[in-house]
PDB file of C-alpha atoms and ligand atoms in Angstrom:
ATOM      1  CA  MET A 552     -10.404   2.892 -14.117  1.00  0.00           C
ATOM      2  CA  LEU A 553      -9.599   5.296 -10.444  1.00  0.00           C
ATOM      3  CA  VAL A 554     -10.164   2.286  -8.199  1.00  0.00           C
ATOM      4  CA  THR A 555      -8.932   2.630  -4.655  1.00  0.00           C
ATOM      5  CA  GLY A 556      -5.853   1.055  -3.538  1.00  0.00           C
ATOM      6  CA  LYS A 557      -8.302  -1.262  -1.220  1.00  0.00           C
ATOM      7  CA  GLU A 558     -10.527  -2.237  -3.633  1.00  0.00           C
ATOM      8  CA  ILE A 559      -6.917  -3.918  -5.387  1.00  0.00           C
ATOM      9  CA  LEU A 560      -5.441  -5.396  -2.291  1.00  0.00           C
ATOM     10  CA  GLU A 561      -7.817  -6.852  -0.756  1.00  0.00           C
ATOM     11  CA  LYS A 562      -8.469  -9.130  -4.175  1.00  0.00           C
ATOM     12  CA  ALA A 563      -5.361  -9.589  -4.561  1.00  0.00           C
ATOM     13  CA  HIS A 564      -5.313 -10.475  -0.609  1.00  0.00           C
ATOM     14  CA  ARG A 565      -8.138 -13.311  -1.254  1.00  0.00           C
ATOM     15  CA  GLU A 566      -6.833 -14.826  -4.143  1.00  0.00           C
ATOM     16  CA  GLY A 567      -2.789 -14.828  -3.521  1.00  0.00           C
ATOM     17  CA  TYR A 568      -1.245 -13.110  -6.161  1.00  0.00           C
ATOM     18  CA  ALA A 569       1.040  -9.530  -5.802  1.00  0.00           C
ATOM     19  CA  VAL A 570       0.368  -5.970  -7.769  1.00  0.00           C
ATOM     20  CA  GLY A 571       3.432  -3.818  -8.065  1.00  0.00           C
ATOM     21  CA  ALA A 572       3.360  -0.402  -6.811  1.00  0.00           C
ATOM     22  CA  PHE A 573       5.970   1.399  -9.833  1.00  0.00           C
ATOM     23  CA  ASN A 574       7.072   4.399  -8.829  1.00  0.00           C
ATOM     24  CA  VAL A 575       6.618   7.592 -11.324  1.00  0.00           C
ATOM     25  CA  ASN A 576       7.941  11.259 -11.872  1.00  0.00           C
ATOM     26  CA  ASN A 577       7.244  12.297 -14.946  1.00  0.00           C
ATOM     27  CA  MET A 578       5.079  11.519 -18.237  1.00  0.00           C
ATOM     28  CA  GLU A 579       7.116   8.301 -19.759  1.00  0.00           C
ATOM     29  CA  ILE A 580       7.448   6.745 -16.704  1.00  0.00           C
ATOM     30  CA  LEU A 581       3.860   7.130 -16.062  1.00  0.00           C
ATOM     31  CA  GLN A 582       3.170   5.876 -19.372  1.00  0.00           C
ATOM     32  CA  ALA A 583       5.222   3.542 -19.419  1.00  0.00           C
ATOM     33  CA  VAL A 584       3.309   1.733 -16.360  1.00  0.00           C
ATOM     34  CA  ILE A 585      -0.159   1.752 -17.883  1.00  0.00           C
ATOM     35  CA  MET A 586       1.080   0.587 -21.042  1.00  0.00           C
ATOM     36  CA  ALA A 587       2.517  -2.280 -19.560  1.00  0.00           C
ATOM     37  CA  ALA A 588      -0.468  -3.011 -16.951  1.00  0.00           C
ATOM     38  CA  GLU A 589      -2.526  -2.888 -20.170  1.00  0.00           C
ATOM     39  CA  GLU A 590      -0.651  -5.469 -22.212  1.00  0.00           C
ATOM     40  CA  VAL A 591      -0.921  -7.956 -19.454  1.00  0.00           C
ATOM     41  CA  LYS A 592      -3.896  -6.590 -18.101  1.00  0.00           C
ATOM     42  CA  ALA A 593      -2.878  -6.635 -14.736  1.00  0.00           C
ATOM     43  CA  PRO A 594      -4.293  -3.633 -12.051  1.00  0.00           C
ATOM     44  CA  VAL A 595      -2.230  -1.749 -11.188  1.00  0.00           C
ATOM     45  CA  ILE A 596      -0.262   1.176  -8.650  1.00  0.00           C
ATOM     46  CA  VAL A 597       1.330   4.176  -9.882  1.00  0.00           C
ATOM     47  CA  GLN A 598       2.951   5.777  -7.040  1.00  0.00           C
ATOM     48  CA  THR A 599       4.459   9.085  -6.523  1.00  0.00           C
ATOM     49  CA  SER A 600       6.976   9.277  -3.501  1.00  0.00           C
ATOM     50  CA  GLU A 601       7.155  12.964  -1.281  1.00  0.00           C
ATOM     51  CA  GLY A 602      10.420  13.422  -3.436  1.00  0.00           C
ATOM     52  CA  ALA A 603       8.649  13.024  -7.210  1.00  0.00           C
ATOM     53  CA  ILE A 604       5.952  15.680  -5.254  1.00  0.00           C
ATOM     54  CA  SER A 605       8.815  18.498  -5.594  1.00  0.00           C
ATOM     55  CA  TYR A 606      10.420  17.054  -8.281  1.00  0.00           C
ATOM     56  CA  ALA A 607       6.641  17.553 -10.473  1.00  0.00           C
ATOM     57  CA  GLY A 608       4.710  18.752  -8.794  1.00  0.00           C
ATOM     58  CA  ILE A 609       1.299  17.826  -6.704  1.00  0.00           C
ATOM     59  CA  ASP A 610      -0.645  19.042  -9.961  1.00  0.00           C
ATOM     60  CA  TYR A 611       0.948  17.966 -12.290  1.00  0.00           C
ATOM     61  CA  LEU A 612       1.066  14.111 -11.243  1.00  0.00           C
ATOM     62  CA  ALA A 613      -2.807  14.172  -9.735  1.00  0.00           C
ATOM     63  CA  SER A 614      -3.873  15.166 -13.687  1.00  0.00           C
ATOM     64  CA  MET A 615      -1.300  13.105 -15.809  1.00  0.00           C
ATOM     65  CA  VAL A 616      -2.718   9.521 -13.403  1.00  0.00           C
ATOM     66  CA  ARG A 617      -6.240  10.797 -13.428  1.00  0.00           C
ATOM     67  CA  LEU A 618      -6.057  11.101 -17.555  1.00  0.00           C
ATOM     68  CA  ALA A 619      -4.234   7.524 -17.547  1.00  0.00           C
ATOM     69  CA  ALA A 620      -6.083   6.393 -15.725  1.00  0.00           C
ATOM     70  CA  GLN A 621      -9.338   7.161 -17.115  1.00  0.00           C
ATOM     71  CA  LYS A 622      -8.304   6.100 -20.359  1.00  0.00           C
ATOM     72  CA  ALA A 623      -6.518   2.686 -19.188  1.00  0.00           C
ATOM     73  CA  SER A 624      -8.585  -0.798 -19.307  1.00  0.00           C
ATOM     74  CA  VAL A 625      -7.429  -1.594 -16.479  1.00  0.00           C
ATOM     75  CA  PRO A 626      -7.686  -0.818 -12.855  1.00  0.00           C
ATOM     76  CA  VAL A 627      -4.915   1.916 -11.691  1.00  0.00           C
ATOM     77  CA  ALA A 628      -5.254   3.334  -7.865  1.00  0.00           C
ATOM     78  CA  LEU A 629      -2.765   6.317  -7.295  1.00  0.00           C
ATOM     79  CA  HIS A 630      -0.719   6.047  -4.159  1.00  0.00           C
ATOM     80  CA  LEU A 631       1.173   8.170  -2.317  1.00  0.00           C
ATOM     81  CA  ASP A 632       4.946   6.921  -1.320  1.00  0.00           C
ATOM     82  CA  HIS A 633       6.478   7.307   2.139  1.00  0.00           C
ATOM     83  CA  GLY A 634       4.645  10.112   3.146  1.00  0.00           C
ATOM     84  CA  THR A 635       5.351  11.495   6.584  1.00  0.00           C
ATOM     85  CA  ASN A 636       4.552  15.092   6.218  1.00  0.00           C
ATOM     86  CA  PHE A 637       0.957  15.607   7.025  1.00  0.00           C
ATOM     87  CA  GLU A 638       0.736  18.915   4.481  1.00  0.00           C
ATOM     88  CA  THR A 639       1.608  16.382   1.386  1.00  0.00           C
ATOM     89  CA  LEU A 640      -0.606  13.263   2.577  1.00  0.00           C
ATOM     90  CA  ILE A 641      -4.249  15.451   2.905  1.00  0.00           C
ATOM     91  CA  GLY A 642      -2.973  17.029  -0.212  1.00  0.00           C
ATOM     92  CA  CYS A 643      -2.653  14.314  -1.688  1.00  0.00           C
ATOM     93  CA  ILE A 644      -6.069  13.247   0.049  1.00  0.00           C
ATOM     94  CA  ARG A 645      -7.519  16.701  -1.105  1.00  0.00           C
ATOM     95  CA  HIS A 646      -6.157  15.744  -4.853  1.00  0.00           C
ATOM     96  CA  GLY A 647      -7.755  12.246  -6.283  1.00  0.00           C
ATOM     97  CA  TRP A 648      -5.116   9.990  -4.498  1.00  0.00           C
ATOM     98  CA  THR A 649      -6.433   7.114  -3.534  1.00  0.00           C
ATOM     99  CA  SER A 650      -3.978   4.932  -1.828  1.00  0.00           C
ATOM    100  CA  ILE A 651      -1.724   7.198   1.148  1.00  0.00           C
ATOM    101  CA  MET A 652       0.934   6.159   3.091  1.00  0.00           C
ATOM    102  CA  PHE A 653       1.334   7.348   5.793  1.00  0.00           C
ATOM    103  CA  ASP A 654       5.485   6.286   7.431  1.00  0.00           C
ATOM    104  CA  GLY A 655       6.163   5.759  10.460  1.00  0.00           C
ATOM    105  CA  SER A 656       8.164   3.491  10.581  1.00  0.00           C
ATOM    106  CA  HIS A 657      10.957   6.040  12.258  1.00  0.00           C
ATOM    107  CA  LEU A 658       9.346   6.789  14.826  1.00  0.00           C
ATOM    108  CA  PRO A 659       8.299   4.788  18.452  1.00  0.00           C
ATOM    109  CA  LEU A 660       5.786   1.774  18.544  1.00  0.00           C
ATOM    110  CA  ALA A 661       2.700   4.272  20.591  1.00  0.00           C
ATOM    111  CA  GLU A 662       4.323   6.876  18.650  1.00  0.00           C
ATOM    112  CA  ASN A 663       4.067   5.609  14.873  1.00  0.00           C
ATOM    113  CA  ILE A 664       0.569   3.988  16.431  1.00  0.00           C
ATOM    114  CA  ALA A 665      -0.794   7.578  17.667  1.00  0.00           C
ATOM    115  CA  GLN A 666       0.541   9.353  14.723  1.00  0.00           C
ATOM    116  CA  THR A 667      -0.996   6.764  12.009  1.00  0.00           C
ATOM    117  CA  LYS A 668      -3.844   5.879  13.357  1.00  0.00           C
ATOM    118  CA  GLU A 669      -4.632   9.296  13.039  1.00  0.00           C
ATOM    119  CA  ILE A 670      -3.935   9.963   9.473  1.00  0.00           C
ATOM    120  CA  VAL A 671      -6.723   6.720   8.955  1.00  0.00           C
ATOM    121  CA  LYS A 672      -9.462   8.802  10.555  1.00  0.00           C
ATOM    122  CA  ILE A 673      -8.796  11.057   7.962  1.00  0.00           C
ATOM    123  CA  ALA A 674      -7.963   9.391   4.998  1.00  0.00           C
ATOM    124  CA  HIS A 675     -10.931   6.680   5.823  1.00  0.00           C
ATOM    125  CA  ALA A 676     -13.719   9.846   6.285  1.00  0.00           C
ATOM    126  CA  CYS A 677     -12.065  10.408   2.208  1.00  0.00           C
ATOM    127  CA  GLY A 678     -12.792   7.119   0.297  1.00  0.00           C
ATOM    128  CA  VAL A 679      -8.973   6.642   1.028  1.00  0.00           C
ATOM    129  CA  SER A 680      -7.646   3.788   1.713  1.00  0.00           C
ATOM    130  CA  VAL A 681      -3.716   4.094   3.831  1.00  0.00           C
ATOM    131  CA  GLU A 682      -0.918   1.786   4.206  1.00  0.00           C
ATOM    132  CA  ALA A 683       1.301   2.370   7.190  1.00  0.00           C
ATOM    133  CA  GLU A 684       5.737   0.237   7.487  1.00  0.00           C
ATOM    134  CA  LEU A 685       6.319  -1.203  11.088  1.00  0.00           C
ATOM    135  CA  GLY A 686       9.843  -2.462  11.154  1.00  0.00           C
ATOM    136  CA  ARG A 687      12.550  -0.514   9.050  1.00  0.00           C
ATOM    137  CA  LEU A 688      14.307  -1.191   5.756  1.00  0.00           C
ATOM    138  CA  GLY A 689      17.674  -0.419   4.623  1.00  0.00           C
ATOM    139  CA  GLY A 690      18.597   1.140   1.413  1.00  0.00           C
ATOM    140  CA  ILE A 691      18.734   4.871   0.839  1.00  0.00           C
ATOM    141  CA  GLU A 692      16.679   7.212  -1.955  1.00  0.00           C
ATOM    142  CA  ASP A 693      15.764  11.183  -2.003  1.00  0.00           C
ATOM    143  CA  ASN A 694      14.366  11.689   0.870  1.00  0.00           C
ATOM    144  CA  ILE A 695      15.171   8.010   2.735  1.00  0.00           C
ATOM    145  CA  SER A 696      17.984   6.711   4.200  1.00  0.00           C
ATOM    146  CA  VAL A 697      19.219   4.279   6.820  1.00  0.00           C
ATOM    147  CA  ASP A 698      22.047   2.584   7.795  1.00  0.00           C
ATOM    148  CA  GLU A 699      22.105  -1.461   8.323  1.00  0.00           C
ATOM    149  CA  LYS A 700      22.853  -0.864  11.672  1.00  0.00           C
ATOM    150  CA  ASP A 701      19.375   0.468  11.818  1.00  0.00           C
ATOM    151  CA  ALA A 702      17.404  -1.208   9.439  1.00  0.00           C
ATOM    152  CA  ARG A 703      14.766  -3.737  11.234  1.00  0.00           C
ATOM    153  CA  LEU A 704      12.983  -6.952  10.676  1.00  0.00           C
ATOM    154  CA  THR A 705       8.962  -6.183  12.265  1.00  0.00           C
ATOM    155  CA  SER A 706       8.191  -7.678  15.614  1.00  0.00           C
ATOM    156  CA  PRO A 707       4.848  -9.653  14.394  1.00  0.00           C
ATOM    157  CA  ASP A 708       3.054  -9.320  18.183  1.00  0.00           C
ATOM    158  CA  GLU A 709       3.705  -5.648  17.058  1.00  0.00           C
ATOM    159  CA  ALA A 710       1.883  -6.142  14.066  1.00  0.00           C
ATOM    160  CA  VAL A 711      -0.909  -6.960  15.887  1.00  0.00           C
ATOM    161  CA  GLU A 712      -1.273  -4.162  18.260  1.00  0.00           C
ATOM    162  CA  PHE A 713      -0.223  -1.866  15.631  1.00  0.00           C
ATOM    163  CA  VAL A 714      -3.144  -3.066  13.148  1.00  0.00           C
ATOM    164  CA  ASN A 715      -5.500  -3.351  15.873  1.00  0.00           C
ATOM    165  CA  GLY A 716      -4.709   0.095  17.270  1.00  0.00           C
ATOM    166  CA  THR A 717      -4.871   1.408  13.969  1.00  0.00           C
ATOM    167  CA  GLY A 718      -7.325   0.224  11.716  1.00  0.00           C
ATOM    168  CA  VAL A 719      -4.646   0.523   8.165  1.00  0.00           C
ATOM    169  CA  ASP A 720      -5.757  -1.519   5.330  1.00  0.00           C
ATOM    170  CA  TYR A 721      -2.282  -2.832   4.611  1.00  0.00           C
ATOM    171  CA  LEU A 722       0.969  -3.128   6.482  1.00  0.00           C
ATOM    172  CA  ALA A 723       4.668  -3.045   4.956  1.00  0.00           C
ATOM    173  CA  ILE A 724       6.819  -5.370   6.654  1.00  0.00           C
ATOM    174  CA  ALA A 725      10.309  -5.259   6.764  1.00  0.00           C
ATOM    175  CA  ILE A 726      11.952  -9.421   6.328  1.00  0.00           C
ATOM    176  CA  GLY A 727      15.099  -8.061   4.983  1.00  0.00           C
ATOM    177  CA  THR A 728      15.377  -5.975   1.995  1.00  0.00           C
ATOM    178  CA  ALA A 729      16.369  -2.912   1.120  1.00  0.00           C
ATOM    179  CA  HIS A 730      15.603   0.484  -0.955  1.00  0.00           C
ATOM    180  CA  GLY A 731      18.144   0.799  -4.408  1.00  0.00           C
ATOM    181  CA  LYS A 732      20.551  -1.111  -5.601  1.00  0.00           C
ATOM    182  CA  TYR A 733      21.811  -4.480  -2.983  1.00  0.00           C
ATOM    183  CA  LYS A 734      25.899  -4.787  -2.793  1.00  0.00           C
ATOM    184  CA  GLY A 735      25.700  -8.746  -2.373  1.00  0.00           C
ATOM    185  CA  GLU A 736      21.694 -10.545  -2.323  1.00  0.00           C
ATOM    186  CA  PRO A 737      19.648 -10.152  -0.361  1.00  0.00           C
ATOM    187  CA  LYS A 738      17.891 -13.146   1.923  1.00  0.00           C
ATOM    188  CA  LEU A 739      14.381 -13.052   2.788  1.00  0.00           C
ATOM    189  CA  ASP A 740      13.382 -13.485   6.840  1.00  0.00           C
ATOM    190  CA  PHE A 741       9.936 -15.978   5.272  1.00  0.00           C
ATOM    191  CA  ASP A 742       8.684 -17.676   8.566  1.00  0.00           C
ATOM    192  CA  ARG A 743       9.154 -13.650   9.578  1.00  0.00           C
ATOM    193  CA  LEU A 744       6.703 -13.046   6.598  1.00  0.00           C
ATOM    194  CA  GLN A 745       4.231 -16.464   6.795  1.00  0.00           C
ATOM    195  CA  THR A 746       3.386 -15.707  10.862  1.00  0.00           C
ATOM    196  CA  ILE A 747       2.706 -11.802  10.537  1.00  0.00           C
ATOM    197  CA  LYS A 748       0.456 -12.813   7.207  1.00  0.00           C
ATOM    198  CA  LYS A 749      -1.416 -15.845   9.618  1.00  0.00           C
ATOM    199  CA  LEU A 750      -2.099 -13.434  12.357  1.00  0.00           C
ATOM    200  CA  LEU A 751      -3.392 -10.125   9.859  1.00  0.00           C
ATOM    201  CA  ASN A 752      -4.762 -11.868   7.109  1.00  0.00           C
ATOM    202  CA  MET A 753      -4.873  -8.829   5.168  1.00  0.00           C
ATOM    203  CA  PRO A 754      -3.043  -7.368   2.549  1.00  0.00           C
ATOM    204  CA  ILE A 755       0.826  -6.955   3.743  1.00  0.00           C
ATOM    205  CA  VAL A 756       3.385  -5.321   1.546  1.00  0.00           C
ATOM    206  CA  LEU A 757       6.868  -5.076   0.490  1.00  0.00           C
ATOM    207  CA  HIS A 758       9.138  -2.320  -0.183  1.00  0.00           C
ATOM    208  CA  GLY A 759      12.536  -2.599  -1.308  1.00  0.00           C
ATOM    209  CA  ALA A 760      11.804  -5.426  -4.491  1.00  0.00           C
ATOM    210  CA  SER A 761      14.045  -4.337  -7.004  1.00  0.00           C
ATOM    211  CA  GLY A 762      16.738  -6.829  -7.214  1.00  0.00           C
ATOM    212  CA  VAL A 763      15.591  -9.500  -5.673  1.00  0.00           C
ATOM    213  CA  PRO A 764      15.864 -12.933  -7.042  1.00  0.00           C
ATOM    214  CA  GLU A 765      12.401 -14.018  -9.033  1.00  0.00           C
ATOM    215  CA  ASP A 766      12.372 -17.159  -6.698  1.00  0.00           C
ATOM    216  CA  SER A 767      12.302 -15.312  -3.431  1.00  0.00           C
ATOM    217  CA  ILE A 768       9.954 -13.050  -4.561  1.00  0.00           C
ATOM    218  CA  VAL A 769       7.087 -15.787  -6.543  1.00  0.00           C
ATOM    219  CA  LYS A 770       7.875 -16.947  -2.607  1.00  0.00           C
ATOM    220  CA  ALA A 771       7.025 -14.010  -0.913  1.00  0.00           C
ATOM    221  CA  THR A 772       4.076 -14.049  -2.842  1.00  0.00           C
ATOM    222  CA  LYS A 773       3.020 -17.045  -2.200  1.00  0.00           C
ATOM    223  CA  LEU A 774       3.196 -16.157   1.733  1.00  0.00           C
ATOM    224  CA  GLY A 775       0.639 -12.988   1.997  1.00  0.00           C
ATOM    225  CA  ILE A 776       2.880 -10.660  -0.244  1.00  0.00           C
ATOM    226  CA  ASN A 777      -0.249  -8.297  -2.369  1.00  0.00           C
ATOM    227  CA  LYS A 778       1.742  -4.684  -2.825  1.00  0.00           C
ATOM    228  CA  ILE A 779       5.195  -4.695  -3.977  1.00  0.00           C
ATOM    229  CA  ASN A 780       7.030  -1.675  -4.323  1.00  0.00           C
ATOM    230  CA  ILE A 781       9.328  -1.297  -7.379  1.00  0.00           C
ATOM    231  CA  ASP A 782      11.687   2.064  -8.317  1.00  0.00           C
ATOM    232  CA  THR A 783      15.077   1.764  -8.675  1.00  0.00           C
ATOM    233  CA  ASP A 784      15.069  -1.479 -11.392  1.00  0.00           C
ATOM    234  CA  VAL A 785      12.328   0.687 -13.134  1.00  0.00           C
ATOM    235  CA  ARG A 786      15.226   4.050 -12.871  1.00  0.00           C
ATOM    236  CA  VAL A 787      18.269   1.556 -14.408  1.00  0.00           C
ATOM    237  CA  ALA A 788      15.608   0.648 -17.109  1.00  0.00           C
ATOM    238  CA  PHE A 789      15.775   4.087 -18.244  1.00  0.00           C
ATOM    239  CA  THR A 790      18.686   5.356 -18.063  1.00  0.00           C
ATOM    240  CA  GLU A 791      20.649   2.382 -19.471  1.00  0.00           C
ATOM    241  CA  ALA A 792      18.240   3.324 -22.417  1.00  0.00           C
ATOM    242  CA  VAL A 793      18.999   6.863 -22.829  1.00  0.00           C
ATOM    243  CA  LYS A 794      23.064   6.206 -22.228  1.00  0.00           C
ATOM    244  CA  THR A 795      23.171   4.134 -24.905  1.00  0.00           C
ATOM    245  CA  ILE A 796      21.661   6.154 -26.991  1.00  0.00           C
ATOM    246  CA  VAL A 797      23.484   9.398 -26.405  1.00  0.00           C
ATOM    247  CA  THR A 798      27.118   7.902 -26.397  1.00  0.00           C
ATOM    248  CA  THR A 799      25.895   5.581 -29.634  1.00  0.00           C
ATOM    249  CA  THR A 800      24.309   7.721 -31.290  1.00  0.00           C
ATOM    250  CA  ASP A 801      23.928  11.986 -32.856  1.00  0.00           C
ATOM    251  CA  ILE A 802      20.459  11.805 -31.226  1.00  0.00           C
ATOM    252  CA  PHE A 803      19.589  15.321 -29.740  1.00  0.00           C
ATOM    253  CA  ASP A 804      15.349  14.901 -30.280  1.00  0.00           C
ATOM    254  CA  PRO A 805      14.157  13.402 -26.821  1.00  0.00           C
ATOM    255  CA  ARG A 806      11.386  11.994 -28.398  1.00  0.00           C
ATOM    256  CA  LYS A 807      13.950   9.817 -29.809  1.00  0.00           C
ATOM    257  CA  ILE A 808      15.726   9.449 -26.175  1.00  0.00           C
ATOM    258  CA  CYS A 809      12.576   9.553 -24.103  1.00  0.00           C
ATOM    259  CA  GLY A 810      11.025   7.279 -26.147  1.00  0.00           C
ATOM    260  CA  PRO A 811      12.782   3.967 -26.496  1.00  0.00           C
ATOM    261  CA  ALA A 812      14.099   4.893 -22.388  1.00  0.00           C
ATOM    262  CA  ARG A 813      10.695   4.399 -22.557  1.00  0.00           C
ATOM    263  CA  ASP A 814       9.667   0.835 -23.921  1.00  0.00           C
ATOM    264  CA  ASN A 815      12.803  -0.171 -22.057  1.00  0.00           C
ATOM    265  CA  MET A 816      10.941   0.303 -19.115  1.00  0.00           C
ATOM    266  CA  ALA A 817       7.676  -1.144 -19.472  1.00  0.00           C
ATOM    267  CA  LYS A 818       8.947  -4.276 -21.050  1.00  0.00           C
ATOM    268  CA  VAL A 819      10.877  -4.352 -17.000  1.00  0.00           C
ATOM    269  CA  VAL A 820       7.291  -3.214 -15.820  1.00  0.00           C
ATOM    270  CA  LYS A 821       5.344  -5.809 -17.809  1.00  0.00           C
ATOM    271  CA  ALA A 822       8.219  -8.670 -16.515  1.00  0.00           C
ATOM    272  CA  LYS A 823       7.841  -7.498 -13.491  1.00  0.00           C
ATOM    273  CA  MET A 824       3.961  -8.528 -13.367  1.00  0.00           C
ATOM    274  CA  GLU A 825       4.704 -11.850 -15.148  1.00  0.00           C
ATOM    275  CA  MET A 826       6.604 -12.478 -11.621  1.00  0.00           C
ATOM    276  CA  PHE A 827       4.661 -10.532  -9.617  1.00  0.00           C
ATOM    277  CA  GLY A 828       1.296 -12.958 -10.935  1.00  0.00           C
ATOM    278  CA  CYS A 829      -1.350 -10.343 -11.197  1.00  0.00           C
ATOM    279  CA  ALA A 830      -0.848  -9.946 -15.140  1.00  0.00           C
ATOM    280  CA  GLY A 831      -4.161 -11.310 -16.534  1.00  0.00           C
ATOM    281  CA  LYS A 832      -6.287 -10.073 -12.942  1.00  0.00           C
ATOM    282  CA  ALA A 833      -7.893  -6.877 -14.065  1.00  0.00           C
TER     283      ALA A 833
HETATM  284  O1  G3H B  66      11.151   4.015  -1.383  1.00  0.00           O
HETATM  285  C1  G3H B  66      11.673   4.887  -2.097  1.00  0.00           C
HETATM  286  C2  G3H B  66      11.226   4.857  -3.084  1.00  0.00           C
HETATM  287  O2  G3H B  66      12.030   4.782  -4.741  1.00  0.00           O
HETATM  288  C3  G3H B  66      10.674   6.667  -4.103  1.00  0.00           C
HETATM  289  O3  G3H B  66      12.404   7.356  -4.078  1.00  0.00           O
HETATM  290  O4  G3H B  66      11.886   9.467  -2.247  1.00  0.00           O
HETATM  291  O5  G3H B  66      14.164   9.341  -4.376  1.00  0.00           O
HETATM  292  O6  G3H B  66      11.349   9.150  -4.872  1.00  0.00           O
HETATM  293  P1  G3H B  66      12.817   9.018  -3.656  1.00  0.00           P
HETATM  294  P1  13P B  67      13.183  -0.193  -4.615  1.00  0.00           P
HETATM  295  O1  13P B  67      13.617   1.748  -5.848  1.00  0.00           O
HETATM  296  O2  13P B  67      14.501  -1.010  -3.691  1.00  0.00           O
HETATM  297  O3  13P B  67      13.039  -1.069  -6.089  1.00  0.00           O
HETATM  298  O4  13P B  67      11.948   0.248  -3.960  1.00  0.00           O
HETATM  299  C1  13P B  67      11.132   1.029  -3.875  1.00  0.00           C
HETATM  300  C2  13P B  67      10.216   1.326  -2.350  1.00  0.00           C
HETATM  301  O5  13P B  67      10.406   0.692  -2.635  1.00  0.00           O
HETATM  302  C3  13P B  67       9.574   2.135  -2.907  1.00  0.00           C
HETATM  303  O6  13P B  67       8.455   1.929  -1.651  1.00  0.00           O
HETATM  304 ZN1   ZN B  68       9.850   2.113   0.054  1.00  0.00          ZN
END
């Protein structure tokens, strides 16, 4: 069933676990995520970036995810990841997304608050949940490129001001993770997470979680992270499976390439769900 992000994440916040939010761009990734969630009985957040929407089309993604959620035996939320464009944010609300992220993390605090507040007002009037981000992660993906020197960890005082001023349902914070592949091992600022969680007492989101060691993920979950975004590790699972098949066989049927890639992605997604503590919570 399709549910709001708030419904999934308020429960995770109350019960102390994290739900995986996986980026999808096509049918195989979506099916891998849903298959995995059903197998381990986990609630799940399927998320689409603005890049995914440009690639696949908003109507294709909306139809595919609506169907997948209707058929699923677990709660599924459809979330817009890193929304920056007003038309896309409204387009997602109109096309049935149940959660949107407005990413104003590049803006000065007052401007981020003003713009996020406006989006919250519209989204809440439509029954759609809202995530926002404070602080800046490093790393590179399609529509996001933040140099290490521009990355900035979230200030606890600003987080309180931000949440009070905007009414967001969950907040993404920067505590040392980065988007994409890590060069070294990420070091997370757990004290900062603990302080922010205590002050806000609401669902908290961790971006850039691919490649973060299991013990750090488990600790972050214990300290109050409730939504964990994964994209890169699933991309790698897809590509590794495809590479193996095309370099070691003469197979040219896309189904025999994408099918095993889908299974490999589902394996990775299931392992993440076990790690996040959401397996068995559906
Ligand atoms: O954090 C961003 C997501 O991994 C989406 O990346 O903009 O390349 O689709 P993308
Ligand atoms: P990774 O690609 O590093 O897993 O980050 C995903 C993410 O934060 C999506 O918003
Ligand atoms: Zn992100």
